[in-house]
mmCIF file of C-alpha atoms in Angstrom:
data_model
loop_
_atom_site.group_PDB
_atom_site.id
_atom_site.type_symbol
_atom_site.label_atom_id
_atom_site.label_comp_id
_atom_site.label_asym_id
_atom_site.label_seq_id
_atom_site.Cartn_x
_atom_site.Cartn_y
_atom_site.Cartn_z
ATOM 1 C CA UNK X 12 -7.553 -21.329 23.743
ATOM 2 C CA UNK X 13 -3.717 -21.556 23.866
ATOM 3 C CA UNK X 14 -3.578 -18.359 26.505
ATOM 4 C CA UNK X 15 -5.506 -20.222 28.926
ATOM 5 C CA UNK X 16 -3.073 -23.192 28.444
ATOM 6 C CA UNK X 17 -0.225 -21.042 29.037
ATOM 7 C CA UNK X 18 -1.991 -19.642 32.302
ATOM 8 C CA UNK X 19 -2.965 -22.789 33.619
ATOM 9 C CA UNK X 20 0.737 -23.928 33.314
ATOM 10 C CA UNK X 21 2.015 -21.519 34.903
ATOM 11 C CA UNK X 22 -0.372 -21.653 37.993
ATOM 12 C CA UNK X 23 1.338 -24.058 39.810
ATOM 13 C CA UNK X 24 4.517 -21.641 39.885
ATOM 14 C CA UNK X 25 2.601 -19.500 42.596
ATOM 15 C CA UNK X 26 2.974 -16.218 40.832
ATOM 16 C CA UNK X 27 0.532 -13.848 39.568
ATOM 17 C CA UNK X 28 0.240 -13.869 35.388
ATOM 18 C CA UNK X 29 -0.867 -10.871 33.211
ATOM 19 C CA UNK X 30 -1.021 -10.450 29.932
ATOM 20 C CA UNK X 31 1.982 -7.869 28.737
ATOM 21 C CA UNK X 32 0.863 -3.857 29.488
ATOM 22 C CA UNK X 33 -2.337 -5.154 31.655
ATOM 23 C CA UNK X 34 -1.439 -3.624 34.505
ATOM 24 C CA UNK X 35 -3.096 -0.043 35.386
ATOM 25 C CA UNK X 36 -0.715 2.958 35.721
ATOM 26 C CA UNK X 37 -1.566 3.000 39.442
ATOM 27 C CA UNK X 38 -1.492 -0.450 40.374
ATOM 28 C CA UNK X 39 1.703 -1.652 42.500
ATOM 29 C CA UNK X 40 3.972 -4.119 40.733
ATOM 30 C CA UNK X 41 3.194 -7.080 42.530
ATOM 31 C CA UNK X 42 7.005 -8.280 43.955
ATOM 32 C CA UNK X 43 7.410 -11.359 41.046
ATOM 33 C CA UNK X 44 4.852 -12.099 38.690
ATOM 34 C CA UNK X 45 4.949 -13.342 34.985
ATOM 35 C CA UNK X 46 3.604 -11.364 31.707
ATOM 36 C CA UNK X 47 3.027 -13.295 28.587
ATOM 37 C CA UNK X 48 2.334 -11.337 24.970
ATOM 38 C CA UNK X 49 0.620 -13.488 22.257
ATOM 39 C CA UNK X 50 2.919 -12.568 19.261
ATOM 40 C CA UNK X 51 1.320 -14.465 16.153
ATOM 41 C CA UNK X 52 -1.081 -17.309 15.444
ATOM 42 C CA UNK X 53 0.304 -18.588 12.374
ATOM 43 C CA UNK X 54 -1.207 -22.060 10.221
ATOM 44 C CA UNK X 55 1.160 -24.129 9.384
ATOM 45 C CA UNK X 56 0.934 -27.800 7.953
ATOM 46 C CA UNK X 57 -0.962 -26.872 4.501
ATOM 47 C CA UNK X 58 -1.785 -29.632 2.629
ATOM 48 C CA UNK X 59 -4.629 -30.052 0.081
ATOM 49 C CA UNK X 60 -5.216 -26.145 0.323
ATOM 50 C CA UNK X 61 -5.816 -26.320 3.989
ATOM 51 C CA UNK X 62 -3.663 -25.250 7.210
ATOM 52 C CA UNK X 63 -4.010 -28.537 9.937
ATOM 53 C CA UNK X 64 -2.249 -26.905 12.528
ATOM 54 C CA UNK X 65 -1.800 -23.183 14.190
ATOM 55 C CA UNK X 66 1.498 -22.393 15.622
ATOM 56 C CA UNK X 67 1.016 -20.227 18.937
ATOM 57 C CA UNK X 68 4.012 -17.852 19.535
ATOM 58 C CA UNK X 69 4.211 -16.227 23.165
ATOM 59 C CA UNK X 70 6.629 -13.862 24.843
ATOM 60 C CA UNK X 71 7.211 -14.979 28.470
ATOM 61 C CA UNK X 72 8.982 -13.003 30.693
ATOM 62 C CA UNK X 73 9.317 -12.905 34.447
ATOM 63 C CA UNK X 74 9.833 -9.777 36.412
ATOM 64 C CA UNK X 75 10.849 -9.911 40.330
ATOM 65 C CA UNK X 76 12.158 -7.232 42.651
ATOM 66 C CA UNK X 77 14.544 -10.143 43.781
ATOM 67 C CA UNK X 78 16.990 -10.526 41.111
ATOM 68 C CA UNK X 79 18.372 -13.909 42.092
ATOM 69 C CA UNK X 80 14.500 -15.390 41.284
ATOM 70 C CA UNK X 81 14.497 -14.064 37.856
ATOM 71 C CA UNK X 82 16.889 -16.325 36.739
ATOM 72 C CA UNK X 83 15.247 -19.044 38.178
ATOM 73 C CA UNK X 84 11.718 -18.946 37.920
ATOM 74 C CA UNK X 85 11.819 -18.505 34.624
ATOM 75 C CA UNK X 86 14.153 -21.685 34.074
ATOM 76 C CA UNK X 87 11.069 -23.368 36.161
ATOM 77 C CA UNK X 88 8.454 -22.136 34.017
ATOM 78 C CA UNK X 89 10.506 -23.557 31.168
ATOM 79 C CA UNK X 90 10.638 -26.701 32.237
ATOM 80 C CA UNK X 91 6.912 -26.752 33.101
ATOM 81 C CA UNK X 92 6.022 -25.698 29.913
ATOM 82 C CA UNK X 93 8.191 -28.059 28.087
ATOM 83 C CA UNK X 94 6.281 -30.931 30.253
ATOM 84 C CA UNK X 95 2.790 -30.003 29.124
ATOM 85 C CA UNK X 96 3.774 -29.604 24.959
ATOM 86 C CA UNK X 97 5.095 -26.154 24.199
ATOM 87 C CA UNK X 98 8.723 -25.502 22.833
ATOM 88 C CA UNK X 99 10.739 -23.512 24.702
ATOM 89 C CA UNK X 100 14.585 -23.009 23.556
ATOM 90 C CA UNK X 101 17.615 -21.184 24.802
ATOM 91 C CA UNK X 102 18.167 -19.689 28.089
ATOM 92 C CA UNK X 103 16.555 -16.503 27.619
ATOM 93 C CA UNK X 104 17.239 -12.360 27.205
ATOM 94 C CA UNK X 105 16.658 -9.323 29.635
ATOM 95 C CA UNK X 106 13.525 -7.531 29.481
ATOM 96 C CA UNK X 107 13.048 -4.073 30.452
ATOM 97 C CA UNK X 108 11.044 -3.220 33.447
ATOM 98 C CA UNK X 109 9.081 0.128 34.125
ATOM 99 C CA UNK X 110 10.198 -0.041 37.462
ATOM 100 C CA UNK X 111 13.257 0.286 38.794
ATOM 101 C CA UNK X 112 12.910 -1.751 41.751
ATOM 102 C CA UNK X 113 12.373 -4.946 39.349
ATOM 103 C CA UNK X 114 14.399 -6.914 36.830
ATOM 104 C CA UNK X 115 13.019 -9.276 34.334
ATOM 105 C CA UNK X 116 13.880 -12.270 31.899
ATOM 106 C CA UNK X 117 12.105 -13.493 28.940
ATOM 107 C CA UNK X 118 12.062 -16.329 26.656
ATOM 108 C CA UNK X 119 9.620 -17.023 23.315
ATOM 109 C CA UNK X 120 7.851 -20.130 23.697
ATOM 110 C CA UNK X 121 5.918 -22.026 21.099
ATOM 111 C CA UNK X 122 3.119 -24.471 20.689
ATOM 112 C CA UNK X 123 1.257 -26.235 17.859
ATOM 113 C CA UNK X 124 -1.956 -26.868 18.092
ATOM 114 C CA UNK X 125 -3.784 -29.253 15.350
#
């Protein structure tokens, strides 16, 4: 599955990866970690009545109670993911964070699988 693509690309990054809200309410923020949100799953290529490909679409952000990383490691991840298929564009937007010792950064990222 695509999600376990996305996790195993990010691995190498050294940070901890949840999927968006999986956190408990009493769990500690880990100090930088990533969150990912599967937003759609869409076919696309249709041809003789039939989708031949599904296009993944993921939220990525990357929340860090150091703001200078949050900048960064998500420019890493980027480029990681770019390296291994998906399509990742622009440089990003803020993301809110439930705490307010930690910042975050988000991009959308794409892949297609056939």
């Amino acid at each position: 599955m695509m999600k376990d693509l996305l996790i195993e690309t990010l691995q190498p990054l050294g940070y901890p990866i949840f999927q968006q809200g999986s956190l408990g309410e009493d769990e500690a923020y880990p100090d930088s970690f990533f969150t990912f949100w599967n937003n759609g799953s869409d076919g696309g290529e249709f041809y003789d009545n039939n989708e031949h490909s599904t296009v993944w679409d993921f939220d990525l952000n990357f929340y860090s109670n150091d703001p200078a990383l949050v900048n960064v490691k998500l420019v890493e991840a980027k480029t990681l993911l770019k390296s291994c298929g998906f399509i990742a564009t622009g440089k990003g937007h803020d993301v809110a964070s439930d705490e307010p010792t930690h910042t975050g950064r988000g991009i959308t990222v794409q892949i297609i699988e056939k």
